[in-house]
PDB file of C-alpha atoms in Angstrom:
ATOM      1  CA  ASP A 350       0.151  -0.209  -0.227  1.00 97.00           C
ATOM      2  CA  ILE A 351       1.172   3.263  -0.473  1.00 98.00           C
ATOM      3  CA  VAL A 352       1.984   5.098   2.303  1.00 98.00           C
ATOM      4  CA  LEU A 353       1.154   8.972   2.725  1.00 98.00           C
ATOM      5  CA  THR A 354       3.224  10.807   5.186  1.00 98.00           C
ATOM      6  CA  GLN A 355       2.080  14.487   6.503  1.00 98.00           C
ATOM      7  CA  SER A 356       4.090  17.367   8.120  1.00 98.00           C
ATOM      8  CA  PRO A 357       3.517  18.504  10.819  1.00 98.00           C
ATOM      9  CA  ASP A 358       1.270  16.825  13.216  1.00 98.00           C
ATOM     10  CA  PHE A 359      -0.599  20.342  14.330  1.00 98.00           C
ATOM     11  CA  ARG A 360       0.034  23.727  13.530  1.00 97.00           C
ATOM     12  CA  SER A 361      -0.603  26.548  15.766  1.00 97.00           C
ATOM     13  CA  VAL A 362      -1.396  29.981  14.038  1.00 96.00           C
ATOM     14  CA  THR A 363      -2.740  33.338  14.050  1.00 96.00           C
ATOM     15  CA  PRO A 364      -5.240  34.965  11.854  1.00 96.00           C
ATOM     16  CA  LYS A 365      -3.467  36.234   8.348  1.00 97.00           C
ATOM     17  CA  GLU A 366      -0.442  34.164   8.465  1.00 97.00           C
ATOM     18  CA  LYS A 367       0.485  31.663   6.087  1.00 97.00           C
ATOM     19  CA  VAL A 368       0.772  27.953   6.497  1.00 97.00           C
ATOM     20  CA  THR A 369       2.261  24.879   4.767  1.00 98.00           C
ATOM     21  CA  ILE A 370       1.555  21.686   4.842  1.00 98.00           C
ATOM     22  CA  THR A 371       3.647  18.506   3.384  1.00 98.00           C
ATOM     23  CA  CYS A 372       2.475  14.938   2.041  1.00 98.00           C
ATOM     24  CA  ARG A 373       4.968  12.916   1.083  1.00 98.00           C
ATOM     25  CA  ALA A 374       4.211   9.462  -1.170  1.00 98.00           C
ATOM     26  CA  SER A 375       5.721   6.357  -0.205  1.00 98.00           C
ATOM     27  CA  GLN A 376       6.336   5.899  -3.632  1.00 98.00           C
ATOM     28  CA  SER A 377       5.564   7.725  -6.752  1.00 98.00           C
ATOM     29  CA  ILE A 378       1.521   8.763  -8.046  1.00 98.00           C
ATOM     30  CA  GLY A 379       2.034  11.321 -10.354  1.00 97.00           C
ATOM     31  CA  SER A 380      -0.390  14.048  -9.636  1.00 98.00           C
ATOM     32  CA  SER A 381      -2.653  11.771  -8.315  1.00 98.00           C
ATOM     33  CA  LEU A 382      -3.046  13.233  -4.823  1.00 98.00           C
ATOM     34  CA  HIS A 383      -5.952  15.247  -3.439  1.00 98.00           C
ATOM     35  CA  TRP A 384      -6.739  17.445  -0.168  1.00 98.00           C
ATOM     36  CA  TYR A 385      -9.508  17.547   2.285  1.00 98.00           C
ATOM     37  CA  GLN A 386     -10.409  19.799   5.143  1.00 98.00           C
ATOM     38  CA  GLN A 387     -12.310  18.365   8.206  1.00 98.00           C
ATOM     39  CA  LYS A 388     -13.686  20.351  10.647  1.00 98.00           C
ATOM     40  CA  PRO A 389     -14.965  19.157  14.308  1.00 96.00           C
ATOM     41  CA  ASP A 390     -17.828  16.817  14.102  1.00 96.00           C
ATOM     42  CA  GLN A 391     -18.106  17.206  10.246  1.00 98.00           C
ATOM     43  CA  SER A 392     -17.068  14.828   6.994  1.00 98.00           C
ATOM     44  CA  PRO A 393     -14.250  16.133   5.424  1.00 98.00           C
ATOM     45  CA  THR A 394     -14.584  18.468   1.857  1.00 98.00           C
ATOM     46  CA  LEU A 395     -12.679  18.262  -1.097  1.00 98.00           C
ATOM     47  CA  LEU A 396     -10.497  21.255  -1.465  1.00 98.00           C
ATOM     48  CA  ILE A 397      -7.920  20.944  -4.108  1.00 98.00           C
ATOM     49  CA  LYS A 398      -8.041  17.529  -6.854  1.00 98.00           C
ATOM     50  CA  TYR A 399      -4.945  16.160  -8.631  1.00 98.00           C
ATOM     51  CA  ALA A 400      -2.217  17.656  -6.520  1.00 98.00           C
ATOM     52  CA  SER A 401      -3.063  21.879  -8.085  1.00 98.00           C
ATOM     53  CA  GLN A 402      -6.561  21.838  -9.029  1.00 98.00           C
ATOM     54  CA  SER A 403      -9.002  23.739  -6.785  1.00 97.00           C
ATOM     55  CA  PHE A 404     -12.512  22.507  -6.042  1.00 97.00           C
ATOM     56  CA  SER A 405     -15.778  24.348  -7.252  1.00 96.00           C
ATOM     57  CA  GLY A 406     -16.178  27.127  -4.600  1.00 96.00           C
ATOM     58  CA  VAL A 407     -12.876  27.094  -2.528  1.00 98.00           C
ATOM     59  CA  PRO A 408     -11.640  30.219  -0.963  1.00 97.00           C
ATOM     60  CA  SER A 409      -8.863  30.962  -3.230  1.00 97.00           C
ATOM     61  CA  ARG A 410      -6.869  31.589  -0.534  1.00 98.00           C
ATOM     62  CA  PHE A 411      -6.010  27.460  -0.917  1.00 98.00           C
ATOM     63  CA  SER A 412      -3.726  25.883  -3.135  1.00 98.00           C
ATOM     64  CA  GLY A 413      -1.528  23.264  -3.795  1.00 98.00           C
ATOM     65  CA  SER A 414       1.484  22.074  -5.663  1.00 98.00           C
ATOM     66  CA  GLY A 415       3.566  18.992  -6.196  1.00 98.00           C
ATOM     67  CA  SER A 416       4.027  15.802  -8.447  1.00 98.00           C
ATOM     68  CA  GLY A 417       5.611  12.306  -8.383  1.00 98.00           C
ATOM     69  CA  THR A 418       6.268  12.095  -4.037  1.00 98.00           C
ATOM     70  CA  ASP A 419       5.782  15.316  -2.742  1.00 98.00           C
ATOM     71  CA  PHE A 420       2.777  17.479  -2.744  1.00 98.00           C
ATOM     72  CA  THR A 421       1.960  20.977  -0.265  1.00 98.00           C
ATOM     73  CA  LEU A 422      -0.796  22.557   0.391  1.00 98.00           C
ATOM     74  CA  THR A 423      -0.716  26.282   1.458  1.00 98.00           C
ATOM     75  CA  ILE A 424      -3.314  28.203   3.129  1.00 98.00           C
ATOM     76  CA  ASN A 425      -2.351  31.968   2.163  1.00 96.00           C
ATOM     77  CA  SER A 426      -3.637  34.657   5.019  1.00 94.00           C
ATOM     78  CA  LEU A 427      -4.955  31.865   7.159  1.00 96.00           C
ATOM     79  CA  GLU A 428      -8.988  32.680   8.416  1.00 97.00           C
ATOM     80  CA  ALA A 429     -10.050  32.064  11.981  1.00 96.00           C
ATOM     81  CA  GLU A 430     -12.519  29.372   9.907  1.00 97.00           C
ATOM     82  CA  ASP A 431      -9.582  27.520   8.343  1.00 98.00           C
ATOM     83  CA  ALA A 432      -9.437  25.967  12.244  1.00 98.00           C
ATOM     84  CA  ALA A 433      -9.460  22.083  10.676  1.00 98.00           C
ATOM     85  CA  THR A 434      -7.646  19.088   9.781  1.00 98.00           C
ATOM     86  CA  TYR A 435      -6.338  18.754   6.441  1.00 98.00           C
ATOM     87  CA  TYR A 436      -6.062  15.071   5.198  1.00 98.00           C
ATOM     88  CA  CYS A 437      -3.828  14.246   1.741  1.00 98.00           C
ATOM     89  CA  HIS A 438      -5.707  11.324  -0.371  1.00 98.00           C
ATOM     90  CA  GLN A 439      -3.602   9.271  -3.315  1.00 98.00           C
ATOM     91  CA  SER A 440      -6.114   7.997  -5.839  1.00 98.00           C
ATOM     92  CA  SER A 441      -2.585   6.639  -7.734  1.00 97.00           C
ATOM     93  CA  THR A 442      -3.037   2.851  -6.570  1.00 97.00           C
ATOM     94  CA  LEU A 443      -5.822   0.934  -4.944  1.00 97.00           C
ATOM     95  CA  PRO A 444      -5.916   1.051  -2.084  1.00 97.00           C
ATOM     96  CA  TRP A 445      -7.059   3.988  -1.754  1.00 98.00           C
ATOM     97  CA  THR A 446      -4.933   5.685   1.431  1.00 98.00           C
ATOM     98  CA  PHE A 447      -4.824   8.718   3.608  1.00 98.00           C
ATOM     99  CA  GLY A 448      -2.335  10.689   5.404  1.00 98.00           C
ATOM    100  CA  GLN A 449      -2.824  11.199   8.935  1.00 98.00           C
ATOM    101  CA  GLY A 450      -3.994  14.513   8.857  1.00 98.00           C
ATOM    102  CA  THR A 451      -2.562  17.383  10.070  1.00 98.00           C
ATOM    103  CA  LYS A 452      -4.558  19.741  12.429  1.00 98.00           C
ATOM    104  CA  VAL A 453      -4.348  23.524  12.414  1.00 98.00           C
ATOM    105  CA  GLU A 454      -5.305  25.405  15.424  1.00 97.00           C
ATOM    106  CA  ILE A 455      -5.858  29.276  15.364  1.00 95.00           C
ATOM    107  CA  LYS A 456      -4.352  31.326  18.289  1.00 92.00           C
TER     108      LYS A 456
ATOM    109  CA  GLN B1130     -25.931  18.440  -6.633  1.00 92.00           C
ATOM    110  CA  VAL B1131     -25.590  15.353  -5.330  1.00 96.00           C
ATOM    111  CA  GLN B1132     -26.114  14.356  -1.899  1.00 98.00           C
ATOM    112  CA  LEU B1133     -25.660  11.179   0.445  1.00 98.00           C
ATOM    113  CA  GLN B1134     -27.601  10.239   3.556  1.00 98.00           C
ATOM    114  CA  GLN B1135     -26.450   7.295   5.593  1.00 98.00           C
ATOM    115  CA  SER B1136     -28.447   4.869   8.116  1.00 98.00           C
ATOM    116  CA  GLY B1137     -27.787   2.421  10.168  1.00 96.00           C
ATOM    117  CA  PRO B1138     -27.754   1.374  13.846  1.00 96.00           C
ATOM    118  CA  GLY B1139     -25.000   2.988  16.010  1.00 95.00           C
ATOM    119  CA  LEU B1140     -24.368  -0.305  18.316  1.00 98.00           C
ATOM    120  CA  VAL B1141     -23.299  -3.369  17.164  1.00 98.00           C
ATOM    121  CA  GLU B1142     -22.438  -6.798  18.763  1.00 98.00           C
ATOM    122  CA  PRO B1143     -18.912  -8.482  18.864  1.00 98.00           C
ATOM    123  CA  SER B1144     -19.015 -11.150  16.489  1.00 98.00           C
ATOM    124  CA  GLN B1145     -22.368  -9.875  14.670  1.00 98.00           C
ATOM    125  CA  THR B1146     -22.897  -7.726  11.021  1.00 98.00           C
ATOM    126  CA  LEU B1147     -22.531  -3.951  11.190  1.00 98.00           C
ATOM    127  CA  SER B1148     -24.720  -2.713   8.287  1.00 98.00           C
ATOM    128  CA  LEU B1149     -25.284   0.722   7.075  1.00 98.00           C
ATOM    129  CA  THR B1150     -26.864   2.184   3.935  1.00 98.00           C
ATOM    130  CA  CYS B1151     -25.775   5.297   1.863  1.00 98.00           C
ATOM    131  CA  ASP B1152     -29.321   6.806  -0.083  1.00 98.00           C
ATOM    132  CA  ILE B1153     -27.845   8.877  -2.984  1.00 98.00           C
ATOM    133  CA  SER B1154     -30.076  11.590  -4.234  1.00 98.00           C
ATOM    134  CA  GLY B1155     -28.664  13.912  -7.614  1.00 97.00           C
ATOM    135  CA  ASP B1156     -26.926  10.904  -9.119  1.00 97.00           C
ATOM    136  CA  SER B1157     -27.618   7.159 -10.129  1.00 98.00           C
ATOM    137  CA  VAL B1158     -26.105   4.047  -8.294  1.00 98.00           C
ATOM    138  CA  SER B1159     -25.785   2.870 -12.034  1.00 97.00           C
ATOM    139  CA  SER B1160     -23.556   6.445 -13.129  1.00 96.00           C
ATOM    140  CA  ASN B1161     -21.199   4.320 -15.988  1.00 96.00           C
ATOM    141  CA  SER B1162     -18.506   7.264 -14.316  1.00 96.00           C
ATOM    142  CA  ALA B1163     -18.906   7.820 -10.530  1.00 97.00           C
ATOM    143  CA  ALA B1164     -18.125   4.979  -7.855  1.00 98.00           C
ATOM    144  CA  TRP B1165     -19.723   4.393  -4.667  1.00 98.00           C
ATOM    145  CA  ASN B1166     -17.303   3.940  -1.530  1.00 98.00           C
ATOM    146  CA  TRP B1167     -17.562   3.741   2.257  1.00 98.00           C
ATOM    147  CA  ILE B1168     -14.343   4.752   4.427  1.00 98.00           C
ATOM    148  CA  ARG B1169     -14.210   4.807   8.172  1.00 98.00           C
ATOM    149  CA  GLN B1170     -11.980   7.125  10.751  1.00 98.00           C
ATOM    150  CA  SER B1171     -11.127   6.061  14.048  1.00 98.00           C
ATOM    151  CA  PRO B1172      -9.008   7.752  16.365  1.00 96.00           C
ATOM    152  CA  SER B1173      -6.131   5.041  16.500  1.00 95.00           C
ATOM    153  CA  ARG B1174      -6.202   4.283  12.481  1.00 96.00           C
ATOM    154  CA  GLY B1175      -7.562   7.508  11.112  1.00 97.00           C
ATOM    155  CA  LEU B1176      -9.097   7.307   7.834  1.00 98.00           C
ATOM    156  CA  GLU B1177      -9.188   3.558   6.097  1.00 98.00           C
ATOM    157  CA  TRP B1178     -10.791   3.236   2.438  1.00 98.00           C
ATOM    158  CA  LEU B1179     -12.727   0.115   2.908  1.00 98.00           C
ATOM    159  CA  GLY B1180     -14.430  -0.399  -0.576  1.00 98.00           C
ATOM    160  CA  ARG B1181     -16.522   0.253  -3.357  1.00 98.00           C
ATOM    161  CA  THR B1182     -18.787  -0.637  -5.966  1.00 98.00           C
ATOM    162  CA  TYR B1183     -19.307   0.970  -9.179  1.00 98.00           C
ATOM    163  CA  TYR B1184     -20.928  -0.069 -12.585  1.00 97.00           C
ATOM    164  CA  ARG B1185     -19.429   0.004 -15.914  1.00 96.00           C
ATOM    165  CA  SER B1186     -21.682  -2.061 -18.177  1.00 95.00           C
ATOM    166  CA  LYS B1187     -21.378  -4.590 -14.944  1.00 97.00           C
ATOM    167  CA  TRP B1188     -20.937  -4.500 -11.551  1.00 98.00           C
ATOM    168  CA  TYR B1189     -17.164  -4.226  -9.844  1.00 97.00           C
ATOM    169  CA  ASN B1190     -16.428  -4.067  -6.600  1.00 98.00           C
ATOM    170  CA  ASP B1191     -13.096  -3.456  -4.808  1.00 97.00           C
ATOM    171  CA  TYR B1192     -12.149  -4.310  -1.201  1.00 98.00           C
ATOM    172  CA  ALA B1193      -9.365  -3.105   0.980  1.00 98.00           C
ATOM    173  CA  VAL B1194      -7.338  -6.293   2.084  1.00 97.00           C
ATOM    174  CA  PHE B1195      -7.187  -5.918   5.782  1.00 97.00           C
ATOM    175  CA  VAL B1196     -11.372  -6.065   5.375  1.00 97.00           C
ATOM    176  CA  LYS B1197     -11.650  -8.234   2.525  1.00 95.00           C
ATOM    177  CA  SER B1198     -12.876 -11.453   3.913  1.00 96.00           C
ATOM    178  CA  ARG B1199     -15.461  -9.390   5.749  1.00 97.00           C
ATOM    179  CA  ILE B1200     -17.386  -6.645   3.835  1.00 98.00           C
ATOM    180  CA  THR B1201     -19.659  -7.188   1.105  1.00 98.00           C
ATOM    181  CA  ILE B1202     -20.716  -3.644  -0.601  1.00 98.00           C
ATOM    182  CA  ASN B1203     -23.898  -3.984  -3.119  1.00 98.00           C
ATOM    183  CA  PRO B1204     -25.879  -1.883  -5.002  1.00 98.00           C
ATOM    184  CA  ASP B1205     -29.656  -1.420  -4.980  1.00 98.00           C
ATOM    185  CA  THR B1206     -30.794   0.393  -8.513  1.00 98.00           C
ATOM    186  CA  SER B1207     -34.483  -0.112  -7.209  1.00 98.00           C
ATOM    187  CA  LYS B1208     -33.680   2.316  -4.372  1.00 98.00           C
ATOM    188  CA  ASN B1209     -30.769   4.566  -6.119  1.00 98.00           C
ATOM    189  CA  GLN B1210     -28.392   3.669  -2.751  1.00 98.00           C
ATOM    190  CA  PHE B1211     -25.800   0.952  -1.716  1.00 98.00           C
ATOM    191  CA  SER B1212     -25.037  -0.685   1.461  1.00 98.00           C
ATOM    192  CA  LEU B1213     -21.837  -1.781   3.454  1.00 98.00           C
ATOM    193  CA  GLN B1214     -21.863  -5.039   5.185  1.00 98.00           C
ATOM    194  CA  LEU B1215     -19.147  -6.124   7.539  1.00 98.00           C
ATOM    195  CA  ASN B1216     -19.195  -9.644   9.469  1.00 98.00           C
ATOM    196  CA  SER B1217     -18.027 -10.820  12.412  1.00 98.00           C
ATOM    197  CA  VAL B1218     -16.839  -7.803  13.457  1.00 98.00           C
ATOM    198  CA  THR B1219     -14.844  -6.563  17.028  1.00 98.00           C
ATOM    199  CA  PRO B1220     -14.200  -3.564  19.127  1.00 97.00           C
ATOM    200  CA  GLU B1221     -11.170  -2.852  16.779  1.00 97.00           C
ATOM    201  CA  ASP B1222     -14.090  -2.006  14.344  1.00 98.00           C
ATOM    202  CA  THR B1223     -15.737   0.735  16.314  1.00 98.00           C
ATOM    203  CA  ALA B1224     -15.307   3.879  14.432  1.00 98.00           C
ATOM    204  CA  VAL B1225     -17.479   6.325  12.353  1.00 98.00           C
ATOM    205  CA  TYR B1226     -18.432   5.331   8.971  1.00 98.00           C
ATOM    206  CA  TYR B1227     -18.630   7.042   5.899  1.00 98.00           C
ATOM    207  CA  CYS B1228     -20.334   6.674   2.830  1.00 98.00           C
ATOM    208  CA  ALA B1229     -18.802   8.468  -0.325  1.00 98.00           C
ATOM    209  CA  ARG B1230     -18.635   9.259  -4.012  1.00 98.00           C
ATOM    210  CA  ASP B1231     -15.949   9.046  -6.195  1.00 95.00           C
ATOM    211  CA  GLY B1232     -15.842  10.424 -10.179  1.00 90.00           C
ATOM    212  CA  GLY B1233     -14.395   7.742 -11.557  1.00 89.00           C
ATOM    213  CA  VAL B1234     -11.259   7.961 -14.142  1.00 89.00           C
ATOM    214  CA  GLY B1235     -10.161  11.302 -13.978  1.00 87.00           C
ATOM    215  CA  ALA B1236     -12.036  12.509 -11.061  1.00 92.00           C
ATOM    216  CA  LEU B1237     -10.790   9.366  -9.073  1.00 95.00           C
ATOM    217  CA  TYR B1238     -11.408  11.844  -5.615  1.00 97.00           C
ATOM    218  CA  PHE B1239     -14.198  11.746  -3.074  1.00 98.00           C
ATOM    219  CA  ASP B1240     -16.565  14.651  -4.297  1.00 97.00           C
ATOM    220  CA  CYS B1241     -19.296  13.960  -2.051  1.00 98.00           C
ATOM    221  CA  TRP B1242     -19.672  12.352   1.735  1.00 98.00           C
ATOM    222  CA  GLY B1243     -22.230  11.488   3.699  1.00 98.00           C
ATOM    223  CA  GLN B1244     -23.003  12.782   7.118  1.00 98.00           C
ATOM    224  CA  GLY B1245     -21.324   9.933   9.160  1.00 98.00           C
ATOM    225  CA  THR B1246     -22.361   7.212  11.647  1.00 98.00           C
ATOM    226  CA  LEU B1247     -20.707   6.637  14.847  1.00 98.00           C
ATOM    227  CA  VAL B1248     -20.875   2.818  15.209  1.00 98.00           C
ATOM    228  CA  THR B1249     -20.064   1.173  18.436  1.00 98.00           C
ATOM    229  CA  VAL B1250     -19.041  -2.458  18.335  1.00 98.00           C
ATOM    230  CA  SER B1251     -19.885  -3.008  22.200  1.00 97.00           C
ATOM    231  CA  SER B1252     -22.283  -5.926  24.336  1.00 95.00           C
TER     232      SER B1252
END
């Protein structure tokens, strides 16, 4: 199975700060990497598809980059509503797998 | 707009069968492009993909190896829904279970999720 490792596990940030989350795959997955946001007691929601494509309705402060084994989710000018856990997910090879999550807390 | 509505019991006894249903609105379980997935989430193991069902002129299923001997995902075209059955459950199967849609080839991401069902395995 492809293992996805996110870093960091936790970030405590102030509003308007820039946040960068990385996801490293155990083998090359091309651009088959997607990012989700999960707020407490809610289902995950899609933010970025295929490494860098924004999903419909997602604020422009969210962006993604990368290919192969190294990927990045960037949140520019963090807002209070962005407090959540962020997950990466690969769909290159079955079984689909997820990163362990990165929790972003607002100071 | 696609919506997924889950139903099923929140408590299952050990060794029994966990059964959940996901009702689809705004799309068809028989879609020739989408696939219908079950995913679970627990504090100890995070998000785990369990399996999927999809129709491409005939029905297909894919299952995660770690549950393959215990899982069945079935479509119900008459009700436009799909179901999860997990046999011989143990407390390790305690988790929030989600159904989710992916768009198939070229759209293999989960763009719609059910509301989640907390299933506790306990006597």
